[in-house]
Amino acid sequence: MAITIRTGTEVYPGSIVFHHTAFMTQFMVTDRLKALIEKSSLSKKEKQRLLAGETISHKDLVSFYRQCTPCPTLLELLRTSKLQLSKRHSRFEGPPKTKEFLESMQRLRLQAKEEEYQRLLNKTKDDPFKLYEEKLDDDWNPAKATKEVRSHLTTIFNIFISVASVIYAIWYWTDTSAGMRDSYRVLLCVFVGLLVLVAEVVVYMGYLAKVEDARVRERNKKEVKKVIQTIKID
């Protein structure tokens, strides 16, 4: 399979392809390459120029090959050296960053972190990546409402049973033990019945208030999910 070496628009036979790019490609002047240059037919001044530094440019190396042909192919000549990319012209390094640029990047990072934090907080409840899970009563349904109404009706019925039981006990006691007249017995039963009814209602309303307060506190709680332990399975 014929593979070529390309530099600019000229092509040389070999076994790899080089593209002459914008950054400067340098090759180290090894002992083997140095010996080839010294034995070549170049002028003394040209030899000194090529051997003046520790590296030689790709352009000079190709020019040396074209003028002297010290090796059968350009690839063999390249193998006598080592490729070295100049850091100053490396395509992986951009221009030096200014102080204003670094400050702007820092502000953008902070803004991105804040937006990510707000996104985690404001996700919907079905989002699996939400950081906080709100305790909302979103599972309300007719069955739950029916259960609550039934509970209220049962409590009201129990209150009336308690009031009726107390009234009957007062009525019975005033007849058998106190021997009071019926008018006084009626007034006493009504007074005690109202007193018991008010007490039962106050107690029940206090219970409902505590239940609602507990629901509000539970709704306002935020659950923080943490990773307790991580198990890595290879």
CSV table of C-alpha atoms in Angstrom, one decimal:
chain,number,residue,atom,x,y,z
A,1,MET,CA,0.0,0.0,0.0
A,2,ALA,CA,1.5,3.3,-1.1
A,3,ILE,CA,1.3,6.1,1.5
A,4,THR,CA,2.8,9.5,0.9
A,5,ILE,CA,4.4,12.3,2.8
A,6,ARG,CA,2.8,15.6,2.0
A,7,THR,CA,4.1,19.1,2.8
A,8,GLY,CA,2.3,22.1,1.3
A,9,THR,CA,1.3,21.0,-2.2
A,10,GLU,CA,4.3,18.7,-2.9
A,11,VAL,CA,4.2,14.9,-2.4
A,12,TYR,CA,7.1,12.6,-1.6
A,13,PRO,CA,7.0,8.8,-1.6
A,14,GLY,CA,7.1,7.2,1.9
A,15,SER,CA,4.9,5.5,4.4
A,16,ILE,CA,3.2,8.2,6.4
A,17,VAL,CA,1.4,11.5,5.7
A,18,PHE,CA,2.4,14.8,7.2
A,19,HIS,CA,0.3,17.9,6.7
A,20,HIS,CA,2.1,21.2,7.1
A,21,THR,CA,-0.1,23.1,9.5
A,22,ALA,CA,-0.1,26.6,10.9
A,23,PHE,CA,1.9,25.6,14.0
A,24,MET,CA,5.6,25.2,13.7
A,25,THR,CA,6.7,21.6,13.5
A,26,GLN,CA,10.2,21.0,14.9
A,27,PHE,CA,12.5,18.0,14.8
A,28,MET,CA,15.3,17.4,17.3
A,29,VAL,CA,18.8,17.4,15.9
A,30,THR,CA,20.0,13.9,17.0
A,31,ASP,CA,23.5,12.5,16.5
A,32,ARG,CA,22.4,10.5,13.4
A,33,LEU,CA,20.8,13.6,11.8
A,34,LYS,CA,23.8,15.7,12.8
A,35,ALA,CA,26.2,13.2,11.1
A,36,LEU,CA,24.1,13.2,7.9
A,37,ILE,CA,24.2,17.0,7.8
A,38,GLU,CA,27.9,17.2,8.3
A,39,LYS,CA,28.6,14.6,5.6
A,40,SER,CA,26.3,16.3,3.1
A,41,SER,CA,27.3,18.5,0.2
A,42,LEU,CA,25.8,21.7,1.8
A,43,SER,CA,28.0,24.7,2.3
A,44,LYS,CA,29.7,25.2,5.6
A,45,LYS,CA,27.5,28.2,6.3
A,46,GLU,CA,24.3,26.3,5.6
A,47,LYS,CA,25.5,23.4,7.8
A,48,GLN,CA,26.2,25.8,10.7
A,49,ARG,CA,22.7,27.3,10.3
A,50,LEU,CA,21.0,23.9,10.4
A,51,LEU,CA,23.1,22.8,13.4
A,52,ALA,CA,22.9,26.1,15.3
A,53,GLY,CA,20.1,24.9,17.5
A,54,GLU,CA,18.8,21.8,19.2
A,55,THR,CA,16.0,21.5,16.7
A,56,ILE,CA,15.4,21.9,13.0
A,57,SER,CA,12.2,23.0,11.3
A,58,HIS,CA,10.2,20.7,9.1
A,59,LYS,CA,10.7,23.1,6.2
A,60,ASP,CA,14.5,23.0,6.5
A,61,LEU,CA,14.5,19.2,6.9
A,62,VAL,CA,12.5,18.8,3.7
A,63,SER,CA,14.8,21.3,1.9
A,64,PHE,CA,17.8,19.4,3.1
A,65,TYR,CA,16.3,16.1,1.8
A,66,ARG,CA,15.5,17.7,-1.6
A,67,GLN,CA,19.0,19.2,-2.0
A,68,CYS,CA,21.2,16.3,-0.7
A,69,THR,CA,18.9,13.2,-0.5
A,70,PRO,CA,20.9,11.6,2.4
A,71,CYS,CA,18.4,8.8,2.7
A,72,PRO,CA,16.4,6.9,0.1
A,73,THR,CA,13.1,8.4,1.4
A,74,LEU,CA,12.1,11.4,3.4
A,75,LEU,CA,10.5,9.0,6.0
A,76,GLU,CA,13.9,7.4,6.7
A,77,LEU,CA,15.4,10.9,7.2
A,78,LEU,CA,12.6,11.8,9.6
A,79,ARG,CA,13.3,8.6,11.5
A,80,THR,CA,16.8,9.8,12.3
A,81,SER,CA,15.2,12.5,14.4
A,82,LYS,CA,12.4,13.0,16.9
A,83,LEU,CA,9.3,15.1,16.4
A,84,GLN,CA,8.9,18.0,18.8
A,85,LEU,CA,6.0,20.5,18.8
A,86,SER,CA,6.9,24.1,19.9
A,87,LYS,CA,4.9,25.0,22.9
A,88,ARG,CA,4.8,28.6,21.7
A,89,HIS,CA,2.9,27.6,18.6
A,90,SER,CA,1.0,24.6,19.9
A,91,ARG,CA,-2.5,24.4,18.7
A,92,PHE,CA,-3.6,23.2,22.1
A,93,GLU,CA,-2.7,26.5,23.8
A,94,GLY,CA,-4.7,29.6,23.1
A,95,PRO,CA,-3.6,33.2,23.6
A,96,PRO,CA,-2.7,34.3,27.1
A,97,LYS,CA,-5.7,35.0,29.2
A,98,THR,CA,-6.2,38.5,30.6
A,99,LYS,CA,-7.3,39.3,34.1
A,100,GLU,CA,-10.7,40.6,32.8
A,101,PHE,CA,-11.2,37.3,30.9
A,102,LEU,CA,-10.5,35.3,34.0
A,103,GLU,CA,-12.8,37.4,36.2
A,104,SER,CA,-15.5,37.0,33.5
A,105,MET,CA,-15.1,33.3,33.5
A,106,GLN,CA,-15.3,33.1,37.3
A,107,ARG,CA,-18.6,35.1,37.2
A,108,LEU,CA,-20.0,32.8,34.6
A,109,ARG,CA,-19.0,29.7,36.7
A,110,LEU,CA,-20.7,31.2,39.8
A,111,GLN,CA,-23.8,32.1,37.8
A,112,ALA,CA,-24.0,28.6,36.3
A,113,LYS,CA,-23.7,27.0,39.8
A,114,GLU,CA,-26.4,29.3,41.1
A,115,GLU,CA,-28.7,28.4,38.2
A,116,GLU,CA,-28.0,24.7,38.7
A,117,TYR,CA,-28.8,25.1,42.4
A,118,GLN,CA,-32.1,26.9,41.7
A,119,ARG,CA,-33.0,24.3,39.1
A,120,LEU,CA,-32.5,21.5,41.7
A,121,LEU,CA,-34.7,23.4,44.1
A,122,ASN,CA,-37.5,24.2,41.7
A,123,LYS,CA,-37.8,20.9,39.9
A,124,THR,CA,-41.2,19.2,39.8
A,125,LYS,CA,-42.0,16.5,42.3
A,126,ASP,CA,-41.7,13.8,39.6
A,127,ASP,CA,-38.2,14.8,38.7
A,128,PRO,CA,-35.8,12.1,39.9
A,129,PHE,CA,-32.9,14.5,40.1
A,130,LYS,CA,-34.5,17.0,42.5
A,131,LEU,CA,-32.4,17.7,45.6
A,132,TYR,CA,-35.3,18.5,47.9
A,133,GLU,CA,-38.6,16.6,48.0
A,134,GLU,CA,-41.6,18.6,49.3
A,135,LYS,CA,-44.2,16.9,51.4
A,136,LEU,CA,-47.4,18.0,49.6
A,137,ASP,CA,-50.9,16.6,50.0
A,138,ASP,CA,-51.2,16.0,46.3
A,139,ASP,CA,-52.7,12.6,46.9
A,140,TRP,CA,-56.1,14.0,47.8
A,141,ASN,CA,-59.0,11.9,46.4
A,142,PRO,CA,-62.7,11.3,47.0
A,143,ALA,CA,-62.0,8.2,49.1
A,144,LYS,CA,-59.8,10.2,51.4
A,145,ALA,CA,-62.4,13.0,51.6
A,146,THR,CA,-65.1,10.4,52.4
A,147,LYS,CA,-63.0,9.0,55.2
A,148,GLU,CA,-62.4,12.4,56.7
A,149,VAL,CA,-66.2,13.2,56.6
A,150,ARG,CA,-67.0,9.9,58.2
A,151,SER,CA,-64.5,10.6,61.0
A,152,HIS,CA,-66.0,14.0,61.7
A,153,LEU,CA,-69.5,12.5,61.8
A,154,THR,CA,-68.4,9.8,64.1
A,155,THR,CA,-66.8,12.3,66.4
A,156,ILE,CA,-70.0,14.5,66.4
A,157,PHE,CA,-72.1,11.5,67.2
A,158,ASN,CA,-69.9,10.6,70.1
A,159,ILE,CA,-70.1,14.1,71.4
A,160,PHE,CA,-73.9,14.0,71.4
A,161,ILE,CA,-73.8,10.6,73.1
A,162,SER,CA,-71.6,12.0,75.8
A,163,VAL,CA,-73.9,15.0,76.3
A,164,ALA,CA,-77.0,12.8,76.4
A,165,SER,CA,-75.4,10.5,78.9
A,166,VAL,CA,-74.4,13.3,81.2
A,167,ILE,CA,-77.9,14.9,81.0
A,168,TYR,CA,-79.5,11.5,81.8
A,169,ALA,CA,-77.2,11.0,84.7
A,170,ILE,CA,-78.0,14.5,86.1
A,171,TRP,CA,-81.7,13.9,85.6
A,172,TYR,CA,-81.6,10.6,87.4
A,173,TRP,CA,-79.5,11.9,90.2
A,174,THR,CA,-81.7,15.0,90.9
A,175,ASP,CA,-84.8,12.7,91.1
A,176,THR,CA,-83.5,9.9,93.2
A,177,SER,CA,-80.9,11.6,95.4
A,178,ALA,CA,-81.6,15.3,95.5
A,179,GLY,CA,-85.4,15.2,95.3
A,180,MET,CA,-85.5,18.5,93.3
A,181,ARG,CA,-88.5,19.9,91.6
A,182,ASP,CA,-88.8,19.2,87.8
A,183,SER,CA,-88.2,22.8,86.8
A,184,TYR,CA,-84.9,22.9,88.7
A,185,ARG,CA,-84.0,19.5,87.3
A,186,VAL,CA,-84.6,20.7,83.7
A,187,LEU,CA,-82.6,23.9,84.2
A,188,LEU,CA,-79.7,21.9,85.8
A,189,CYS,CA,-79.7,19.3,83.0
A,190,VAL,CA,-79.7,22.0,80.3
A,191,PHE,CA,-76.9,23.9,82.0
A,192,VAL,CA,-74.7,20.8,82.5
A,193,GLY,CA,-75.5,19.5,79.0
A,194,LEU,CA,-74.4,22.9,77.5
A,195,LEU,CA,-71.3,22.9,79.6
A,196,VAL,CA,-70.3,19.4,78.5
A,197,LEU,CA,-71.1,20.2,74.9
A,198,VAL,CA,-68.9,23.3,74.9
A,199,ALA,CA,-66.1,21.4,76.6
A,200,GLU,CA,-66.3,18.6,74.0
A,201,VAL,CA,-66.4,21.0,71.1
A,202,VAL,CA,-63.4,23.0,72.5
A,203,VAL,CA,-61.4,19.8,72.9
A,204,TYR,CA,-62.3,18.6,69.4
A,205,MET,CA,-61.4,21.9,67.8
A,206,GLY,CA,-58.1,21.9,69.6
A,207,TYR,CA,-57.4,18.4,68.3
A,208,LEU,CA,-58.2,19.6,64.7
A,209,ALA,CA,-56.0,22.6,65.1
A,210,LYS,CA,-53.1,20.5,66.2
A,211,VAL,CA,-53.6,18.1,63.3
A,212,GLU,CA,-53.6,21.0,60.8
A,213,ASP,CA,-50.5,22.5,62.4
A,214,ALA,CA,-48.7,19.2,62.2
A,215,ARG,CA,-49.7,19.0,58.5
A,216,VAL,CA,-48.4,22.4,57.8
A,217,ARG,CA,-45.1,21.7,59.5
A,218,GLU,CA,-44.8,18.4,57.6
A,219,ARG,CA,-45.6,20.2,54.4
A,220,ASN,CA,-42.8,22.8,55.0
A,221,LYS,CA,-40.2,20.2,55.7
A,222,LYS,CA,-37.6,19.6,53.0
A,223,GLU,CA,-36.1,16.2,52.7
A,224,VAL,CA,-32.4,16.2,51.9
A,225,LYS,CA,-31.2,13.1,50.1
A,226,LYS,CA,-27.7,12.0,50.8
A,227,VAL,CA,-25.6,9.1,49.7
A,228,ILE,CA,-24.9,7.0,52.8
A,229,GLN,CA,-22.7,4.4,51.2
A,230,THR,CA,-21.5,3.6,47.7
A,231,ILE,CA,-20.7,0.0,46.7
A,232,LYS,CA,-18.7,-0.4,43.6
A,233,ILE,CA,-19.1,-3.7,41.8
A,234,ASP,CA,-16.4,-4.6,39.3
